[in-house]
PDB file of C-alpha atoms in Angstrom:
ATOM      1  CA  MET A   1     -12.868 151.533  15.752  1.00 71.00           C
ATOM      2  CA  THR A   2     -15.750 152.383  18.077  1.00 89.00           C
ATOM      3  CA  ARG A   3     -15.723 155.584  20.099  1.00 96.00           C
ATOM      4  CA  GLU A   4     -16.373 153.683  23.310  1.00 97.00           C
ATOM      5  CA  HIS A   5     -13.244 151.539  22.821  1.00 98.00           C
ATOM      6  CA  TRP A   6     -11.190 153.827  20.616  1.00 98.00           C
ATOM      7  CA  MET A   7      -7.983 153.573  22.647  1.00 98.00           C
ATOM      8  CA  ARG A   8      -8.188 149.782  22.793  1.00 97.00           C
ATOM      9  CA  ASP A   9      -8.776 149.642  19.042  1.00 97.00           C
ATOM     10  CA  LEU A  10      -5.794 151.782  18.036  1.00 97.00           C
ATOM     11  CA  PRO A  11      -3.073 149.940  16.081  1.00 95.00           C
ATOM     12  CA  VAL A  12      -0.189 148.644  18.177  1.00 94.00           C
ATOM     13  CA  GLU A  13       2.247 151.332  17.023  1.00 95.00           C
ATOM     14  CA  LEU A  14      -0.053 154.003  18.438  1.00 97.00           C
ATOM     15  CA  ARG A  15      -0.709 152.072  21.628  1.00 97.00           C
ATOM     16  CA  ASP A  16       3.042 152.203  22.195  1.00 96.00           C
ATOM     17  CA  LEU A  17       2.986 156.002  22.030  1.00 97.00           C
ATOM     18  CA  SER A  18       2.493 158.130  25.125  1.00 98.00           C
ATOM     19  CA  ILE A  19      -0.963 159.508  25.715  1.00 98.00           C
ATOM     20  CA  ILE A  20       0.601 162.981  25.390  1.00 98.00           C
ATOM     21  CA  ASN A  21       1.262 162.150  21.728  1.00 98.00           C
ATOM     22  CA  LEU A  22      -2.283 161.073  20.839  1.00 98.00           C
ATOM     23  CA  ALA A  23      -5.222 163.237  19.771  1.00 98.00           C
ATOM     24  CA  ILE A  24      -7.708 163.066  22.657  1.00 98.00           C
ATOM     25  CA  PRO A  25     -11.211 164.581  22.847  1.00 98.00           C
ATOM     26  CA  GLY A  26     -11.989 166.505  26.027  1.00 98.00           C
ATOM     27  CA  SER A  27     -15.005 168.298  27.459  1.00 98.00           C
ATOM     28  CA  HIS A  28     -14.919 171.810  28.909  1.00 98.00           C
ATOM     29  CA  ASN A  29     -16.443 172.163  32.393  1.00 97.00           C
ATOM     30  CA  SER A  30     -17.361 168.525  32.031  1.00 98.00           C
ATOM     31  CA  MET A  31     -19.853 168.191  34.892  1.00 98.00           C
ATOM     32  CA  THR A  32     -22.013 171.258  34.286  1.00 98.00           C
ATOM     33  CA  TYR A  33     -24.752 169.020  32.881  1.00 98.00           C
ATOM     34  CA  GLY A  34     -25.597 168.646  36.578  1.00 97.00           C
ATOM     35  CA  ILE A  35     -26.685 172.284  36.883  1.00 96.00           C
ATOM     36  CA  ASN A  36     -30.470 172.448  37.201  1.00 95.00           C
ATOM     37  CA  SER A  37     -33.328 174.654  38.394  1.00 93.00           C
ATOM     38  CA  LYS A  38     -32.406 173.992  42.037  1.00 94.00           C
ATOM     39  CA  SER A  39     -28.756 175.002  41.630  1.00 96.00           C
ATOM     40  CA  LYS A  40     -27.565 177.809  43.893  1.00 95.00           C
ATOM     41  CA  LEU A  41     -24.886 180.398  43.224  1.00 96.00           C
ATOM     42  CA  ALA A  42     -21.370 179.016  43.614  1.00 96.00           C
ATOM     43  CA  PRO A  43     -18.285 180.803  44.982  1.00 96.00           C
ATOM     44  CA  ASP A  44     -16.866 181.332  41.486  1.00 94.00           C
ATOM     45  CA  ALA A  45     -19.880 183.390  40.353  1.00 90.00           C
ATOM     46  CA  GLU A  46     -18.838 186.873  39.236  1.00 86.00           C
ATOM     47  CA  THR A  47     -20.673 189.975  40.429  1.00 84.00           C
ATOM     48  CA  SER A  48     -22.620 190.328  37.182  1.00 81.00           C
ATOM     49  CA  ILE A  49     -23.722 186.684  37.368  1.00 81.00           C
ATOM     50  CA  ARG A  50     -24.944 187.192  40.924  1.00 87.00           C
ATOM     51  CA  ARG A  51     -26.904 190.259  39.836  1.00 85.00           C
ATOM     52  CA  TRP A  52     -28.500 188.511  36.867  1.00 79.00           C
ATOM     53  CA  HIS A  53     -29.292 185.390  38.879  1.00 83.00           C
ATOM     54  CA  ARG A  54     -31.357 187.438  41.294  1.00 87.00           C
ATOM     55  CA  PHE A  55     -33.835 188.345  38.569  1.00 82.00           C
ATOM     56  CA  PHE A  56     -33.167 185.888  35.703  1.00 80.00           C
ATOM     57  CA  PRO A  57     -31.978 182.546  37.146  1.00 82.00           C
ATOM     58  CA  CYS A  58     -33.022 180.664  33.997  1.00 85.00           C
ATOM     59  CA  PHE A  59     -30.853 182.976  31.904  1.00 81.00           C
ATOM     60  CA  VAL A  60     -27.827 182.307  34.137  1.00 85.00           C
ATOM     61  CA  ARG A  61     -28.361 178.530  33.912  1.00 88.00           C
ATOM     62  CA  ARG A  62     -28.345 178.717  30.113  1.00 85.00           C
ATOM     63  CA  TRP A  63     -24.908 180.312  30.124  1.00 84.00           C
ATOM     64  CA  SER A  64     -23.483 178.234  32.992  1.00 91.00           C
ATOM     65  CA  ARG A  65     -24.068 174.823  31.440  1.00 94.00           C
ATOM     66  CA  THR A  66     -21.349 173.914  28.951  1.00 96.00           C
ATOM     67  CA  GLN A  67     -22.341 170.253  28.587  1.00 98.00           C
ATOM     68  CA  SER A  68     -25.672 168.478  28.248  1.00 97.00           C
ATOM     69  CA  ALA A  69     -24.335 164.917  27.964  1.00 98.00           C
ATOM     70  CA  GLY A  70     -23.818 162.969  31.176  1.00 98.00           C
ATOM     71  CA  THR A  71     -20.500 161.430  32.167  1.00 98.00           C
ATOM     72  CA  LEU A  72     -21.182 157.989  30.712  1.00 98.00           C
ATOM     73  CA  GLU A  73     -22.462 159.453  27.435  1.00 98.00           C
ATOM     74  CA  GLN A  74     -19.330 161.586  27.157  1.00 98.00           C
ATOM     75  CA  LEU A  75     -17.165 158.499  27.697  1.00 98.00           C
ATOM     76  CA  GLN A  76     -19.121 156.586  25.071  1.00 98.00           C
ATOM     77  CA  LEU A  77     -18.644 159.484  22.625  1.00 98.00           C
ATOM     78  CA  GLY A  78     -14.881 159.119  23.065  1.00 98.00           C
ATOM     79  CA  VAL A  79     -14.126 161.823  25.641  1.00 98.00           C
ATOM     80  CA  ARG A  80     -11.083 160.829  27.710  1.00 98.00           C
ATOM     81  CA  TYR A  81     -10.204 164.184  29.260  1.00 98.00           C
ATOM     82  CA  PHE A  82     -12.469 165.799  31.854  1.00 98.00           C
ATOM     83  CA  ASP A  83     -12.125 169.441  32.908  1.00 98.00           C
ATOM     84  CA  LEU A  84     -13.263 169.758  36.537  1.00 98.00           C
ATOM     85  CA  ARG A  85     -14.003 172.855  38.657  1.00 98.00           C
ATOM     86  CA  ILE A  86     -14.567 172.134  42.336  1.00 98.00           C
ATOM     87  CA  ALA A  87     -16.095 174.235  45.115  1.00 98.00           C
ATOM     88  CA  GLN A  88     -16.571 173.479  48.793  1.00 97.00           C
ATOM     89  CA  LYS A  89     -19.742 174.062  50.759  1.00 97.00           C
ATOM     90  CA  ASP A  90     -20.414 172.809  54.274  1.00 96.00           C
ATOM     91  CA  ASP A  91     -17.304 170.592  54.046  1.00 96.00           C
ATOM     92  CA  LYS A  92     -18.642 168.832  50.946  1.00 97.00           C
ATOM     93  CA  PHE A  93     -17.182 169.061  47.439  1.00 98.00           C
ATOM     94  CA  TYR A  94     -19.266 170.014  44.413  1.00 98.00           C
ATOM     95  CA  TYR A  95     -18.678 170.760  40.737  1.00 98.00           C
ATOM     96  CA  CYS A  96     -19.423 174.327  39.760  1.00 97.00           C
ATOM     97  CA  HIS A  97     -19.471 176.945  37.019  1.00 95.00           C
ATOM     98  CA  GLY A  98     -21.175 180.009  38.439  1.00 93.00           C
ATOM     99  CA  LEU A  99     -23.764 177.655  39.926  1.00 96.00           C
ATOM    100  CA  PHE A 100     -23.373 174.487  41.963  1.00 97.00           C
ATOM    101  CA  ALA A 101     -23.774 171.163  40.183  1.00 98.00           C
ATOM    102  CA  MET A 102     -23.688 167.726  41.858  1.00 98.00           C
ATOM    103  CA  GLU A 103     -21.334 166.368  44.530  1.00 98.00           C
ATOM    104  CA  ILE A 104     -18.104 165.229  42.956  1.00 98.00           C
ATOM    105  CA  PHE A 105     -18.065 161.486  43.562  1.00 97.00           C
ATOM    106  CA  GLU A 106     -21.271 160.499  41.755  1.00 95.00           C
ATOM    107  CA  PRO A 107     -19.790 161.113  38.262  1.00 98.00           C
ATOM    108  CA  LEU A 108     -16.378 159.847  39.392  1.00 98.00           C
ATOM    109  CA  LEU A 109     -18.027 156.526  40.271  1.00 98.00           C
ATOM    110  CA  GLU A 110     -19.241 156.269  36.668  1.00 98.00           C
ATOM    111  CA  ILE A 111     -15.699 156.958  35.454  1.00 98.00           C
ATOM    112  CA  ARG A 112     -14.242 154.353  37.818  1.00 98.00           C
ATOM    113  CA  GLN A 113     -16.767 151.778  36.663  1.00 98.00           C
ATOM    114  CA  PHE A 114     -16.031 152.639  33.035  1.00 98.00           C
ATOM    115  CA  VAL A 115     -12.257 152.154  33.300  1.00 98.00           C
ATOM    116  CA  ASP A 116     -12.779 148.930  35.243  1.00 98.00           C
ATOM    117  CA  SER A 117     -14.973 147.551  32.448  1.00 98.00           C
ATOM    118  CA  HIS A 118     -12.808 149.106  29.689  1.00 98.00           C
ATOM    119  CA  PRO A 119      -9.233 148.261  30.731  1.00 97.00           C
ATOM    120  CA  GLY A 120      -7.840 149.394  27.382  1.00 97.00           C
ATOM    121  CA  GLU A 121      -8.962 152.988  27.939  1.00 98.00           C
ATOM    122  CA  VAL A 122      -7.166 155.720  29.922  1.00 98.00           C
ATOM    123  CA  VAL A 123      -9.029 158.714  31.393  1.00 98.00           C
ATOM    124  CA  ILE A 124      -7.463 162.042  32.382  1.00 98.00           C
ATOM    125  CA  LEU A 125      -9.078 164.063  35.172  1.00 98.00           C
ATOM    126  CA  ASP A 126      -7.919 167.681  35.223  1.00 98.00           C
ATOM    127  CA  LEU A 127      -8.837 169.424  38.454  1.00 98.00           C
ATOM    128  CA  GLN A 128      -8.534 172.910  37.035  1.00 96.00           C
ATOM    129  CA  HIS A 129      -9.909 175.315  39.617  1.00 97.00           C
ATOM    130  CA  PHE A 130     -10.847 175.252  43.291  1.00 98.00           C
ATOM    131  CA  TYR A 131     -13.144 177.629  45.146  1.00 97.00           C
ATOM    132  CA  ALA A 132     -13.578 178.133  48.895  1.00 97.00           C
ATOM    133  CA  LEU A 133     -11.144 175.340  49.768  1.00 98.00           C
ATOM    134  CA  THR A 134      -8.824 175.701  52.740  1.00 97.00           C
ATOM    135  CA  VAL A 135      -5.573 173.781  53.169  1.00 97.00           C
ATOM    136  CA  ALA A 136      -7.489 171.251  55.263  1.00 97.00           C
ATOM    137  CA  HIS A 137     -10.029 170.825  52.457  1.00 98.00           C
ATOM    138  CA  HIS A 138      -7.257 170.154  49.926  1.00 98.00           C
ATOM    139  CA  GLN A 139      -5.733 167.582  52.264  1.00 98.00           C
ATOM    140  CA  GLN A 140      -9.107 165.872  52.621  1.00 98.00           C
ATOM    141  CA  LEU A 141      -9.729 165.926  48.871  1.00 98.00           C
ATOM    142  CA  HIS A 142      -6.292 164.395  48.210  1.00 98.00           C
ATOM    143  CA  LYS A 143      -7.050 161.613  50.659  1.00 98.00           C
ATOM    144  CA  ASP A 144     -10.551 160.996  49.258  1.00 98.00           C
ATOM    145  CA  LEU A 145      -9.392 160.835  45.627  1.00 98.00           C
ATOM    146  CA  ILE A 146      -6.492 158.479  46.353  1.00 98.00           C
ATOM    147  CA  GLN A 147      -8.715 156.207  48.404  1.00 98.00           C
ATOM    148  CA  PHE A 148     -11.473 156.287  45.752  1.00 98.00           C
ATOM    149  CA  PHE A 149      -9.265 155.439  42.748  1.00 98.00           C
ATOM    150  CA  GLY A 150      -6.514 153.453  44.475  1.00 97.00           C
ATOM    151  CA  HIS A 151      -4.269 151.349  42.234  1.00 97.00           C
ATOM    152  CA  ARG A 152      -5.829 152.768  39.043  1.00 98.00           C
ATOM    153  CA  LEU A 153      -3.832 156.015  39.246  1.00 98.00           C
ATOM    154  CA  TYR A 154      -0.809 156.443  36.987  1.00 98.00           C
ATOM    155  CA  SER A 155       1.419 158.447  39.293  1.00 96.00           C
ATOM    156  CA  THR A 156       4.621 160.448  39.067  1.00 96.00           C
ATOM    157  CA  ALA A 157       6.297 157.461  40.760  1.00 95.00           C
ATOM    158  CA  ASP A 158       5.349 155.190  37.837  1.00 96.00           C
ATOM    159  CA  GLY A 159       7.480 157.100  35.327  1.00 95.00           C
ATOM    160  CA  SER A 160       7.267 160.213  33.203  1.00 97.00           C
ATOM    161  CA  LEU A 161       4.298 161.166  31.053  1.00 97.00           C
ATOM    162  CA  LYS A 162       6.349 160.132  28.010  1.00 97.00           C
ATOM    163  CA  ASP A 163       6.365 156.618  29.515  1.00 97.00           C
ATOM    164  CA  CYS A 164       2.576 156.646  29.890  1.00 98.00           C
ATOM    165  CA  THR A 165       1.618 154.545  26.875  1.00 98.00           C
ATOM    166  CA  LEU A 166      -1.680 152.712  26.515  1.00 98.00           C
ATOM    167  CA  ASN A 167       0.057 149.332  26.482  1.00 98.00           C
ATOM    168  CA  ARG A 168       2.079 150.158  29.603  1.00 98.00           C
ATOM    169  CA  CYS A 169      -1.019 151.426  31.415  1.00 98.00           C
ATOM    170  CA  LEU A 170      -2.847 148.213  30.524  1.00 97.00           C
ATOM    171  CA  GLU A 171       0.043 146.083  31.748  1.00 97.00           C
ATOM    172  CA  MET A 172       0.311 148.055  35.013  1.00 97.00           C
ATOM    173  CA  GLN A 173      -3.484 148.331  35.436  1.00 97.00           C
ATOM    174  CA  ARG A 174      -3.138 152.102  35.647  1.00 97.00           C
ATOM    175  CA  ASN A 175      -5.870 153.794  33.633  1.00 97.00           C
ATOM    176  CA  LEU A 176      -6.470 157.116  35.378  1.00 98.00           C
ATOM    177  CA  VAL A 177      -4.330 160.246  35.385  1.00 98.00           C
ATOM    178  CA  ILE A 178      -5.131 163.097  37.776  1.00 98.00           C
ATOM    179  CA  ILE A 179      -3.796 166.605  37.150  1.00 98.00           C
ATOM    180  CA  TYR A 180      -4.187 168.776  40.249  1.00 98.00           C
ATOM    181  CA  ARG A 181      -3.622 172.481  39.585  1.00 97.00           C
ATOM    182  CA  ARG A 182      -3.147 175.496  41.836  1.00 92.00           C
ATOM    183  CA  CYS A 183      -2.618 173.515  45.012  1.00 94.00           C
ATOM    184  CA  PRO A 184      -1.394 175.504  48.053  1.00 94.00           C
ATOM    185  CA  ILE A 185       0.351 172.460  49.558  1.00 95.00           C
ATOM    186  CA  PRO A 186       2.780 169.835  48.168  1.00 96.00           C
ATOM    187  CA  LEU A 187       1.081 167.337  45.880  1.00 97.00           C
ATOM    188  CA  PRO A 188       1.000 163.615  46.645  1.00 96.00           C
ATOM    189  CA  LEU A 189       3.023 161.504  44.185  1.00 95.00           C
ATOM    190  CA  ARG A 190      -0.257 160.143  42.783  1.00 97.00           C
ATOM    191  CA  PHE A 191      -1.093 163.503  41.156  1.00 98.00           C
ATOM    192  CA  TRP A 192       0.482 165.447  38.294  1.00 98.00           C
ATOM    193  CA  PRO A 193       1.249 169.178  38.660  1.00 97.00           C
ATOM    194  CA  SER A 194      -0.049 171.927  36.415  1.00 97.00           C
ATOM    195  CA  TYR A 195       3.173 172.386  34.431  1.00 97.00           C
ATOM    196  CA  SER A 196       3.077 168.759  33.269  1.00 98.00           C
ATOM    197  CA  TRP A 197      -0.009 169.424  31.134  1.00 98.00           C
ATOM    198  CA  PRO A 198      -0.432 173.114  30.154  1.00 98.00           C
ATOM    199  CA  THR A 199      -3.920 174.293  29.233  1.00 98.00           C
ATOM    200  CA  PRO A 200      -3.714 177.930  28.062  1.00 97.00           C
ATOM    201  CA  TRP A 201      -6.999 179.799  28.437  1.00 96.00           C
ATOM    202  CA  PRO A 202      -7.839 181.714  25.254  1.00 96.00           C
ATOM    203  CA  ASN A 203     -10.234 184.197  26.907  1.00 93.00           C
ATOM    204  CA  LYS A 204     -11.450 185.318  23.466  1.00 93.00           C
ATOM    205  CA  ALA A 205     -14.980 186.190  22.392  1.00 87.00           C
ATOM    206  CA  SER A 206     -14.399 185.798  18.636  1.00 91.00           C
ATOM    207  CA  VAL A 207     -13.529 182.618  16.766  1.00 95.00           C
ATOM    208  CA  LYS A 208     -10.977 184.412  14.592  1.00 96.00           C
ATOM    209  CA  LYS A 209      -9.037 185.599  17.660  1.00 96.00           C
ATOM    210  CA  LEU A 210      -9.482 182.178  19.245  1.00 97.00           C
ATOM    211  CA  GLN A 211      -7.855 180.401  16.297  1.00 98.00           C
ATOM    212  CA  SER A 212      -4.929 182.814  16.323  1.00 98.00           C
ATOM    213  CA  PHE A 213      -4.469 182.158  20.037  1.00 98.00           C
ATOM    214  CA  LEU A 214      -4.582 178.377  19.538  1.00 98.00           C
ATOM    215  CA  GLU A 215      -1.931 178.572  16.820  1.00 98.00           C
ATOM    216  CA  ASP A 216       0.362 180.899  18.759  1.00 98.00           C
ATOM    217  CA  SER A 217       0.103 179.232  22.166  1.00 98.00           C
ATOM    218  CA  LEU A 218       0.753 175.749  20.748  1.00 98.00           C
ATOM    219  CA  LEU A 219       4.243 176.948  19.807  1.00 97.00           C
ATOM    220  CA  SER A 220       5.134 177.072  23.519  1.00 97.00           C
ATOM    221  CA  ARG A 221       4.517 173.346  24.068  1.00 98.00           C
ATOM    222  CA  GLN A 222       7.479 171.232  25.203  1.00 97.00           C
ATOM    223  CA  PRO A 223       7.979 167.612  23.996  1.00 97.00           C
ATOM    224  CA  GLN A 224       7.721 166.125  27.517  1.00 97.00           C
ATOM    225  CA  GLN A 225       4.415 167.850  28.305  1.00 97.00           C
ATOM    226  CA  GLY A 226       0.826 167.038  27.616  1.00 98.00           C
ATOM    227  CA  TYR A 227      -1.082 169.945  26.107  1.00 98.00           C
ATOM    228  CA  VAL A 228      -4.679 171.177  25.899  1.00 98.00           C
ATOM    229  CA  SER A 229      -6.095 173.252  23.037  1.00 98.00           C
ATOM    230  CA  GLN A 230      -9.242 174.937  24.356  1.00 98.00           C
ATOM    231  CA  CYS A 231     -11.528 175.184  21.322  1.00 98.00           C
ATOM    232  CA  LEU A 232     -14.086 177.486  22.881  1.00 96.00           C
ATOM    233  CA  ILE A 233     -14.833 181.160  23.268  1.00 92.00           C
ATOM    234  CA  THR A 234     -15.272 182.998  26.570  1.00 86.00           C
ATOM    235  CA  PRO A 235     -18.377 185.210  26.393  1.00 75.00           C
ATOM    236  CA  THR A 236     -17.986 188.610  28.018  1.00 63.00           C
ATOM    237  CA  GLY A 237     -20.834 190.343  29.856  1.00 60.00           C
ATOM    238  CA  ARG A 238     -21.321 192.557  26.805  1.00 60.00           C
ATOM    239  CA  TYR A 239     -21.342 189.520  24.492  1.00 60.00           C
ATOM    240  CA  ILE A 240     -24.070 187.861  26.565  1.00 62.00           C
ATOM    241  CA  ALA A 241     -26.099 191.059  27.004  1.00 57.00           C
ATOM    242  CA  PHE A 242     -26.498 191.349  23.226  1.00 54.00           C
ATOM    243  CA  ARG A 243     -27.548 187.707  22.970  1.00 58.00           C
ATOM    244  CA  LEU A 244     -30.238 187.458  25.617  1.00 58.00           C
ATOM    245  CA  PHE A 245     -32.228 184.911  23.639  1.00 57.00           C
ATOM    246  CA  PHE A 246     -29.225 182.832  22.612  1.00 66.00           C
ATOM    247  CA  THR A 247     -27.604 180.002  24.575  1.00 76.00           C
ATOM    248  CA  LEU A 248     -24.083 178.760  25.029  1.00 85.00           C
ATOM    249  CA  LYS A 249     -25.061 175.744  22.935  1.00 90.00           C
ATOM    250  CA  SER A 250     -25.845 177.897  19.901  1.00 87.00           C
ATOM    251  CA  THR A 251     -22.492 179.627  20.387  1.00 89.00           C
ATOM    252  CA  ALA A 252     -20.738 176.240  20.569  1.00 93.00           C
ATOM    253  CA  LYS A 253     -22.304 175.212  17.252  1.00 94.00           C
ATOM    254  CA  ARG A 254     -20.860 178.290  15.583  1.00 92.00           C
ATOM    255  CA  VAL A 255     -17.424 177.748  17.124  1.00 95.00           C
ATOM    256  CA  ASP A 256     -17.344 174.111  16.020  1.00 96.00           C
ATOM    257  CA  LYS A 257     -18.318 175.005  12.472  1.00 96.00           C
ATOM    258  CA  LYS A 258     -15.654 177.689  12.112  1.00 97.00           C
ATOM    259  CA  LEU A 259     -12.874 175.754  13.867  1.00 97.00           C
ATOM    260  CA  GLN A 260     -13.483 172.454  12.064  1.00 98.00           C
ATOM    261  CA  PRO A 261     -10.928 173.130   9.271  1.00 98.00           C
ATOM    262  CA  TRP A 262      -8.243 174.118  11.785  1.00 98.00           C
ATOM    263  CA  ILE A 263      -8.839 171.031  13.934  1.00 98.00           C
ATOM    264  CA  GLN A 264      -8.791 168.686  10.970  1.00 97.00           C
ATOM    265  CA  GLU A 265      -5.480 170.001   9.652  1.00 97.00           C
ATOM    266  CA  GLN A 266      -3.627 169.279  12.898  1.00 97.00           C
ATOM    267  CA  ILE A 267      -1.275 166.338  13.474  1.00 94.00           C
ATOM    268  CA  PRO A 268      -0.614 164.706  16.859  1.00 97.00           C
ATOM    269  CA  GLY A 269       2.494 162.707  17.676  1.00 96.00           C
ATOM    270  CA  PRO A 270       5.956 163.071  19.216  1.00 96.00           C
ATOM    271  CA  PHE A 271       8.220 165.928  18.201  1.00 96.00           C
ATOM    272  CA  GLU A 272      11.748 167.112  18.913  1.00 96.00           C
ATOM    273  CA  PRO A 273      12.558 170.410  20.683  1.00 96.00           C
ATOM    274  CA  THR A 274      13.707 171.836  17.351  1.00 96.00           C
ATOM    275  CA  GLU A 275      10.498 170.824  15.578  1.00 96.00           C
ATOM    276  CA  GLU A 276       7.101 172.489  15.451  1.00 96.00           C
ATOM    277  CA  PRO A 277       4.975 171.292  18.407  1.00 98.00           C
ATOM    278  CA  ARG A 278       2.023 169.005  17.772  1.00 97.00           C
ATOM    279  CA  VAL A 279      -1.434 168.790  19.290  1.00 98.00           C
ATOM    280  CA  ASN A 280      -2.716 166.535  22.051  1.00 98.00           C
ATOM    281  CA  VAL A 281      -6.019 167.216  23.889  1.00 98.00           C
ATOM    282  CA  PHE A 282      -8.833 169.245  22.326  1.00 98.00           C
ATOM    283  CA  LEU A 283     -11.405 170.800  24.626  1.00 98.00           C
ATOM    284  CA  ALA A 284     -14.935 171.812  23.574  1.00 98.00           C
ATOM    285  CA  ASP A 285     -18.364 172.770  24.853  1.00 97.00           C
ATOM    286  CA  PHE A 286     -21.331 170.451  24.207  1.00 98.00           C
ATOM    287  CA  VAL A 287     -19.335 167.516  22.865  1.00 98.00           C
ATOM    288  CA  ASN A 288     -22.537 165.675  21.942  1.00 98.00           C
ATOM    289  CA  LEU A 289     -23.547 168.201  19.256  1.00 97.00           C
ATOM    290  CA  LYS A 290     -24.464 166.501  15.976  1.00 96.00           C
ATOM    291  CA  GLU A 291     -23.944 163.048  17.491  1.00 96.00           C
ATOM    292  CA  GLY A 292     -20.453 163.847  18.707  1.00 97.00           C
ATOM    293  CA  GLN A 293     -18.916 165.209  15.513  1.00 97.00           C
ATOM    294  CA  PHE A 294     -16.237 167.088  17.480  1.00 98.00           C
ATOM    295  CA  CYS A 295     -14.964 163.809  18.942  1.00 98.00           C
ATOM    296  CA  ASP A 296     -14.894 162.274  15.464  1.00 98.00           C
ATOM    297  CA  TRP A 297     -12.767 165.139  14.104  1.00 98.00           C
ATOM    298  CA  VAL A 298     -10.245 164.686  16.911  1.00 98.00           C
ATOM    299  CA  LEU A 299     -10.106 160.896  16.774  1.00 98.00           C
ATOM    300  CA  GLU A 300      -9.583 160.970  13.020  1.00 97.00           C
ATOM    301  CA  LEU A 301      -6.285 162.775  13.617  1.00 97.00           C
ATOM    302  CA  ASN A 302      -4.890 159.561  15.078  1.00 97.00           C
ATOM    303  CA  THR A 303      -5.461 157.870  11.723  1.00 94.00           C
ATOM    304  CA  LYS A 304      -3.405 160.636  10.151  1.00 89.00           C
ATOM    305  CA  LEU A 305      -0.722 159.978  12.775  1.00 90.00           C
ATOM    306  CA  GLN A 306      -0.663 156.292  11.888  1.00 85.00           C
ATOM    307  CA  VAL A 307      -0.112 157.129   8.214  1.00 84.00           C
ATOM    308  CA  SER A 308       2.605 159.673   9.012  1.00 77.00           C
ATOM    309  CA  MET A 309       4.457 157.111  11.144  1.00 77.00           C
ATOM    310  CA  ALA A 310       4.280 154.564   8.340  1.00 73.00           C
ATOM    311  CA  ASN A 311       5.470 157.203   5.812  1.00 72.00           C
ATOM    312  CA  PRO A 312       7.761 159.562   7.740  1.00 64.00           C
ATOM    313  CA  GLU A 313       8.711 161.456   4.572  1.00 60.00           C
ATOM    314  CA  LYS A 314       5.078 162.279   3.778  1.00 56.00           C
ATOM    315  CA  GLU A 315       3.978 165.792   4.801  1.00 53.00           C
ATOM    316  CA  TYR A 316       0.469 166.783   5.799  1.00 51.00           C
ATOM    317  CA  THR A 317      -1.134 170.182   5.585  1.00 49.00           C
TER     318      THR A 317
END
């Protein structure tokens, strides 16, 4: 199985499972690789970030970028879930994380081209947060996204998420899922609402507290939902102030190292309401660290799922 075609290469019994029952690598703030020396402050920038940016813009960039791999590289590493934060400026839409990145459709074109040339793969776009968007802006963004992706979108009219298997998506030529959160107006049928795919924010600055949060919050997952485990810490102002010469990348390395055992002991797959919930999407910073080892850890869980389905009496720890 190659990372670039990992969904296509899954055994048939897994391709007949819903995508909410597979282990899927995801990237946190996926498009922040587009933040550069020309990036201006975005509407989501907190007061402390605005203050620091005035005197230390390079320092702010270091802590605003959560990915260094471009969209195509992330796809080739196996990432199939993209976490997107969108801000509006002068009636144009940009990605952001404290600072503006690129306009939104340049990376989306790469994703569209990828799914067209990789029909066995399914990509999930999670529009997590919006900044400085009016109702009219949301209406325009809905229209633009539907027009841009067209027939490729697996919509709420096509069935439930439990029906969204890789084989069914291939047959229907639907290989994109859009989750649109925190919308002030009714969603078009082409998009999935926030409650269909919960993504609890840990908001922890220590890996020990992060792991406890991941374990506890997973217990709230329902069988019909997708679910995101955010394997990342949220640095506080105090945390960053004491690490002036560190970067978010060095922090991500430490998080990956400490969370590796927890990730590798998880099992994806369907579960009953009376059973312990299982994992689905894993989110991380800098998914290209050590040649994409995080993606390998997550994808390997699907092999474990295959074995557990073949031997339902076998237990894994």
